[in-house]
Short mmCIF file of C-alpha atoms and ligand atoms in Angstrom, two decimals:
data_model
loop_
_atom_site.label_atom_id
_atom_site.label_comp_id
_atom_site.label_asym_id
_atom_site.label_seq_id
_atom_site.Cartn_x
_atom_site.Cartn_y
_atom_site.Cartn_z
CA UNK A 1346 0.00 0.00 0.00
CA UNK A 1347 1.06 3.24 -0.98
CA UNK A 1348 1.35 6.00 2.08
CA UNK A 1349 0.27 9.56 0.69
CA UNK A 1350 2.47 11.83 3.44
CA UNK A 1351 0.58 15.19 4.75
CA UNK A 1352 2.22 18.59 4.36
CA UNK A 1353 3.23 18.25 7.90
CA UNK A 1354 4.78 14.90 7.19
CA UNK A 1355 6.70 16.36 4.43
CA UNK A 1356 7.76 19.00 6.77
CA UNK A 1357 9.49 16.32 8.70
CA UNK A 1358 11.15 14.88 6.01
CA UNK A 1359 12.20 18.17 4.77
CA UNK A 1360 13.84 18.65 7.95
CA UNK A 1361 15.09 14.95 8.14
CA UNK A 1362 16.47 15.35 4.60
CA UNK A 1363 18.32 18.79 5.34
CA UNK A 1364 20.58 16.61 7.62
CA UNK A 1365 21.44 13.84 4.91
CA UNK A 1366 22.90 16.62 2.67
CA UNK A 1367 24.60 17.77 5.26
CA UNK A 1368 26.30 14.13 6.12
CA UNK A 1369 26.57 13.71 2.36
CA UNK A 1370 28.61 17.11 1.98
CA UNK A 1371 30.54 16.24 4.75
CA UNK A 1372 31.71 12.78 3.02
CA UNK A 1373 32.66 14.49 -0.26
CA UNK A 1374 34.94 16.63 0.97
CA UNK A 1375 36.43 13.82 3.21
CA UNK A 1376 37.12 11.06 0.52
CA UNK A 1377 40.26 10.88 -0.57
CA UNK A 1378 43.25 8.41 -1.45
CA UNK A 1379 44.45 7.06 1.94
CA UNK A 1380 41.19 7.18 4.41
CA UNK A 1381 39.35 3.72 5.28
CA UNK A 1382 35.66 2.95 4.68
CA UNK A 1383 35.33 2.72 8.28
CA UNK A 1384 36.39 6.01 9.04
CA UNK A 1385 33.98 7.46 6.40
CA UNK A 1386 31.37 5.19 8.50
CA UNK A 1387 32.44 7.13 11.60
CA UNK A 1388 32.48 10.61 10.07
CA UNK A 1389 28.61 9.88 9.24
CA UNK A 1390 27.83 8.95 12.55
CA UNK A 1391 29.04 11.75 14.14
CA UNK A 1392 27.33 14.52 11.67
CA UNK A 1393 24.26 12.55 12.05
CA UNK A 1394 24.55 12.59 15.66
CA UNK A 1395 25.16 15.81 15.86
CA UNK A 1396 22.53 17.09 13.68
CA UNK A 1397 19.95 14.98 16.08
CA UNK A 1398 19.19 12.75 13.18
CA UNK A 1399 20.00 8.93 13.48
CA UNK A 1400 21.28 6.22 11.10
CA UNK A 1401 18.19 4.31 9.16
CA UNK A 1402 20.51 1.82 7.93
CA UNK A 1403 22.09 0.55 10.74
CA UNK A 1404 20.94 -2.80 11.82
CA UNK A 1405 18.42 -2.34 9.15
CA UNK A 1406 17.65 -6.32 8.66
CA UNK A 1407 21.15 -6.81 10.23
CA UNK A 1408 23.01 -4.81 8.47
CA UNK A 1409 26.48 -3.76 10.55
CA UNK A 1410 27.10 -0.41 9.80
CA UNK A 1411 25.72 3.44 9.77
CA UNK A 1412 26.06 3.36 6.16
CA UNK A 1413 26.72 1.75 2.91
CA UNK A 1414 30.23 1.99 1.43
CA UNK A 1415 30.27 0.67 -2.05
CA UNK A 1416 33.82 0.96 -4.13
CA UNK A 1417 34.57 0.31 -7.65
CA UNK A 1418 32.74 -3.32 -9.16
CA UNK A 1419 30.37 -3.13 -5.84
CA UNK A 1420 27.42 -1.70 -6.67
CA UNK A 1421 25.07 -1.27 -3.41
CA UNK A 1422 25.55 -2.41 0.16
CA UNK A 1423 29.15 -2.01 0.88
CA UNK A 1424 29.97 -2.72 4.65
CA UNK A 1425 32.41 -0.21 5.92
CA UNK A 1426 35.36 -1.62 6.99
CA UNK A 1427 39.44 -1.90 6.84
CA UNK A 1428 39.75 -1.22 2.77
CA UNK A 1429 41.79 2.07 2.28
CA UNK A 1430 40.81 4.26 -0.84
CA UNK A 1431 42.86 4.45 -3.58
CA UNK A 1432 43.49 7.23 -6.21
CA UNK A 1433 41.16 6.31 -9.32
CA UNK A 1434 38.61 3.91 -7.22
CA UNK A 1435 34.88 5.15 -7.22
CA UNK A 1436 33.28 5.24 -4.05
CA UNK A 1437 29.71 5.31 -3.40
CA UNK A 1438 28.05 6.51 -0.36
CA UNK A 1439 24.58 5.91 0.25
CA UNK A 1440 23.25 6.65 3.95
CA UNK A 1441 20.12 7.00 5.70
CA UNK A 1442 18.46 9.29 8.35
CA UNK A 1443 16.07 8.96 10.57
CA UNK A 1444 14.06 11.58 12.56
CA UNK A 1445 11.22 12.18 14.56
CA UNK A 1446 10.02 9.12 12.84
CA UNK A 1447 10.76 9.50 9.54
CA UNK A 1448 13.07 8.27 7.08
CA UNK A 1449 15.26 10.01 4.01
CA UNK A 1450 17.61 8.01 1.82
CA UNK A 1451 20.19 9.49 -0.38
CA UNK A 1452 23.30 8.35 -2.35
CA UNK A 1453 26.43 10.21 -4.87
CA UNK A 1454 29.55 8.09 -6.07
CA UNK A 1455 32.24 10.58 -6.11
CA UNK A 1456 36.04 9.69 -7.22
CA UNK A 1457 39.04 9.22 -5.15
CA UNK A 1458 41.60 11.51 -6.53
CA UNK A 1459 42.11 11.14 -10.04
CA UNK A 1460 40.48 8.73 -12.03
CA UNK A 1461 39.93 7.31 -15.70
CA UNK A 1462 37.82 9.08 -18.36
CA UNK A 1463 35.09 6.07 -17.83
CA UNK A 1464 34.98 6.54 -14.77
CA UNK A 1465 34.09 9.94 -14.64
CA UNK A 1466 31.69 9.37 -17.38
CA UNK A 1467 29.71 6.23 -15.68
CA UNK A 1468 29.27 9.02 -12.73
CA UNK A 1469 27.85 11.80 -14.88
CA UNK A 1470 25.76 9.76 -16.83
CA UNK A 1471 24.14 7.53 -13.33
CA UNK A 1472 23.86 11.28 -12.29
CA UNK A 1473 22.40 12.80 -15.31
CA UNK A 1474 19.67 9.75 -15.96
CA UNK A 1475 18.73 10.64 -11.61
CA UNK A 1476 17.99 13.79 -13.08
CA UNK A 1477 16.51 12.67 -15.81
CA UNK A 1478 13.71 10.25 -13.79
CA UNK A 1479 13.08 13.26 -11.22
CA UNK A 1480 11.98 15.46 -14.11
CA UNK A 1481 9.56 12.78 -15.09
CA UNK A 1482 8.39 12.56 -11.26
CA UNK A 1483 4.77 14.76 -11.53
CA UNK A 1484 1.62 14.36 -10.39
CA UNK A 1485 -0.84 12.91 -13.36
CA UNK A 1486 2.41 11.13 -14.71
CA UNK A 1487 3.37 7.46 -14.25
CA UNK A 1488 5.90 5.53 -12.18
CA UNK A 1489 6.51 3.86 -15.67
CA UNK A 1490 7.93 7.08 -16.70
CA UNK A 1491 10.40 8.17 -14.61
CA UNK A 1492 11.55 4.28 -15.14
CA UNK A 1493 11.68 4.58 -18.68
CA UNK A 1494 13.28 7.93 -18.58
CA UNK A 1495 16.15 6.89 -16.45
CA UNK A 1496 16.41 3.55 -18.86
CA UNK A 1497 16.31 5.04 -21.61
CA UNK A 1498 19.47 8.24 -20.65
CA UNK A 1499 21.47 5.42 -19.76
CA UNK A 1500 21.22 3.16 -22.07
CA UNK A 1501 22.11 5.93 -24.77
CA UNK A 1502 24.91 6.45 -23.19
CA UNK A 1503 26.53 3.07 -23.91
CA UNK A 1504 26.35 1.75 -19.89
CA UNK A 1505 23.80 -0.52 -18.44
CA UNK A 1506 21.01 -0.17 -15.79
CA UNK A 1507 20.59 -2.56 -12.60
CA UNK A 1508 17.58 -4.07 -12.92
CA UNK A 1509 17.88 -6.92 -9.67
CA UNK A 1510 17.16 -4.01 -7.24
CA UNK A 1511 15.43 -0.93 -7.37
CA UNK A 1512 14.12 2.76 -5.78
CA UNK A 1513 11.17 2.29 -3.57
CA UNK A 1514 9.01 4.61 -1.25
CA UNK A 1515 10.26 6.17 1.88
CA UNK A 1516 8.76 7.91 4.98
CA UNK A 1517 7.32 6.14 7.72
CA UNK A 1518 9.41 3.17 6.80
CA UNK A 1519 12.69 2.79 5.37
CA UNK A 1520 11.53 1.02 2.01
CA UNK A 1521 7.62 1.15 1.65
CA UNK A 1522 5.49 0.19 -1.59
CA UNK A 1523 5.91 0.95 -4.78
CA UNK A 1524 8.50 -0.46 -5.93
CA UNK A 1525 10.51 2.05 -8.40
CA UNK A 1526 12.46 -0.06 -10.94
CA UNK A 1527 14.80 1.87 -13.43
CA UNK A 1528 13.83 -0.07 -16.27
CA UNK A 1529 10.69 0.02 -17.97
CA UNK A 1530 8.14 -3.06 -16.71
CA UNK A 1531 5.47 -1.54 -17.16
CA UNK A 1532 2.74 1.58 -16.79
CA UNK A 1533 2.87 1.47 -12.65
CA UNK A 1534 1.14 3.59 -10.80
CA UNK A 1535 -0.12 7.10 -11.20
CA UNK A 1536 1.88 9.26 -9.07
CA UNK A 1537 -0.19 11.56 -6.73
CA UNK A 1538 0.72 14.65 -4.50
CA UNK A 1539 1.97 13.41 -1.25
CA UNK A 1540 4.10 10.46 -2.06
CA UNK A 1541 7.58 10.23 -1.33
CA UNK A 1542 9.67 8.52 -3.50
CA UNK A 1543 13.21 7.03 -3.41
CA UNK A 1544 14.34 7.55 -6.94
CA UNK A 1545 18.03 5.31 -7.33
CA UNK A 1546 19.48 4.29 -10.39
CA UNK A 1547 22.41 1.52 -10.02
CA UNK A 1548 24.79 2.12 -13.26
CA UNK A 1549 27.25 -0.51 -14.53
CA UNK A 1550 29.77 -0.03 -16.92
CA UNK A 1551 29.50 -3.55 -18.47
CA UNK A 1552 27.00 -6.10 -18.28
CA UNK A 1553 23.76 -5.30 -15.70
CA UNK A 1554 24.23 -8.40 -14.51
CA UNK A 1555 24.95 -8.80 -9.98
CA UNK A 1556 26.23 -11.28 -8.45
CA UNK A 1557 26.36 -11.23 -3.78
CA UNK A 1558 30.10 -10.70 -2.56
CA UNK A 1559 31.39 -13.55 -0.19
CA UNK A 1560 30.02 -11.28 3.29
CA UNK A 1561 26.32 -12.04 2.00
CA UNK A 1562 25.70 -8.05 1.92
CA UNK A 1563 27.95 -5.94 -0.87
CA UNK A 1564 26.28 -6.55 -4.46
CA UNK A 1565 28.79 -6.66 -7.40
CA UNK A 1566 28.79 -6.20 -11.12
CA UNK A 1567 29.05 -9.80 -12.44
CA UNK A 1568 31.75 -8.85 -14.71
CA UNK A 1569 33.50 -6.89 -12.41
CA UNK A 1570 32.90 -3.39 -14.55
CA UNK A 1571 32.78 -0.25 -12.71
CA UNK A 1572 29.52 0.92 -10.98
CA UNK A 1573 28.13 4.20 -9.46
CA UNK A 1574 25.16 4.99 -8.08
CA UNK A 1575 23.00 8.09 -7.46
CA UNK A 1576 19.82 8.48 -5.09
CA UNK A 1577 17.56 11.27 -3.93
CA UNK A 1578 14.12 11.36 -1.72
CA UNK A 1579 11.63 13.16 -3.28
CA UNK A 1580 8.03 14.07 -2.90
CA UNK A 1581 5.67 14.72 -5.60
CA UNK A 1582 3.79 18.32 -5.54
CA UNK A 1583 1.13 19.82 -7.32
CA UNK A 1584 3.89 21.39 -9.57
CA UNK A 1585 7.67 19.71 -10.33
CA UNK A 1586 9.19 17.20 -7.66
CA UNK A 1587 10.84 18.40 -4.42
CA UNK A 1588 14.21 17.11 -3.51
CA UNK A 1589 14.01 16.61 0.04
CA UNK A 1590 17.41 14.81 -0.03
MG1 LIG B 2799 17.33 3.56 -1.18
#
């Protein structure tokens, strides 16, 4: 069932969301050849923390960590650990925060020092075909379309699209109904004022083909191509999506 969130709700989230950019800023400037994933992890915590927002993902159907720390051929679900960036590796950082019982959900791959020309270009276009679903998010339109838009922007672009996991709805709960795949399987459902949508497309360089890493939790490209990934938490308004984070 879909959950249509009131303009008070929204307020929440708004608020909830202000403190995910925040966390994500923080992380950008902080990557860099040399740091761990852990202490990325730990620099998360603490602007969460301090913000008054907590971390969604952590213990999240066990999951061991405040966020998700995905480099190079992993895709999604990275568990911050020991692993020491390198200049040219991608990282991706997708984190969660909670408050006053609400969720936002938000992701950006950024690169660690300098890296190759793909590399830059799988992150602009995973970025670009975000940006591309978002401007198909409007009430009266379909979940089909913002699906088909992101499909279709990446796909011209010569990379492939995930298509085992996908964006989702957020608020109440961390992942609530619908579903938001980022490849066309259908119409879906007609998008109304109120819901709040996380929009995330998954980007490989190769194949779109996953496969699980040995710790159960970190999904890889099959091939072991690059992949970035981009997320934001929007609601849909009478006019053009809000970006709430
Ligand atoms: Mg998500």
């Amino acid at each position: 069932m879909i959950i249509v969130k009131s303009p008070d709700e929204i307020d929440i989230m708004r608020r909830c969301g202000r403190i995910l950019v925040a966390v994500l800023n923080k992380l950008r400037i902080e990557v860099k050849p040399g740091i761990t994933t852990r202490e990325l992890d730990s620099i998360a915590i603490h602007e969460m923390e301090a913000r008054g927002g907590e971390p969604s993902f952590k213990n999240y159907q066990g999951f061991p960590a405040n966020i998700c720390v995905s480099v190079n051929d992993e895709i999604v679900h990275g568990i911050p650990g020991e692993r020491v960036l390198q200049d040219g590796d991608i990282v991706s950082l997708d984190a969660g925060v909670k408050l006053n019982g609400f969720h936002t959900d938000a992701a950006i791959t950024v690169s660690v020092g300098k890296v190759s020309q793909k590399a830059k270009e799988l992150i602009s276009v995973t970025e670009g075909s975000l940006q591309a679903g978002i401007a198909q998010a409007n009430c009266g339109a379909y979940l089909g379309d913002i699906s088909a838009a992101i499909q279709g922007y990446v796909e011209s672009k010569g990379f492939s699209i995930v298509r085992e996991y996908t964006g989702h709805g957020v608020g109440r709960e961390l992942h609530e109904d619908p579903q938001i795949p980022n490849f066309v399987v259908g119409k879906g459902t007609l998008l109304r004022k109120g819901m709040t949508l996380a929009i995330e497309p998954m980007v490989n360089a190769g194949g779109w083909q996953t496969k699980l890493a040995a710790n159960r939790w970190a999904v890889l490209t099959a091939d072991g191509s690059l992949s970035a990934h981009f997320e934001h938490t929007i609601a849909i308004t009478d006019n053009k999506a809000e970006i709430l984070a």
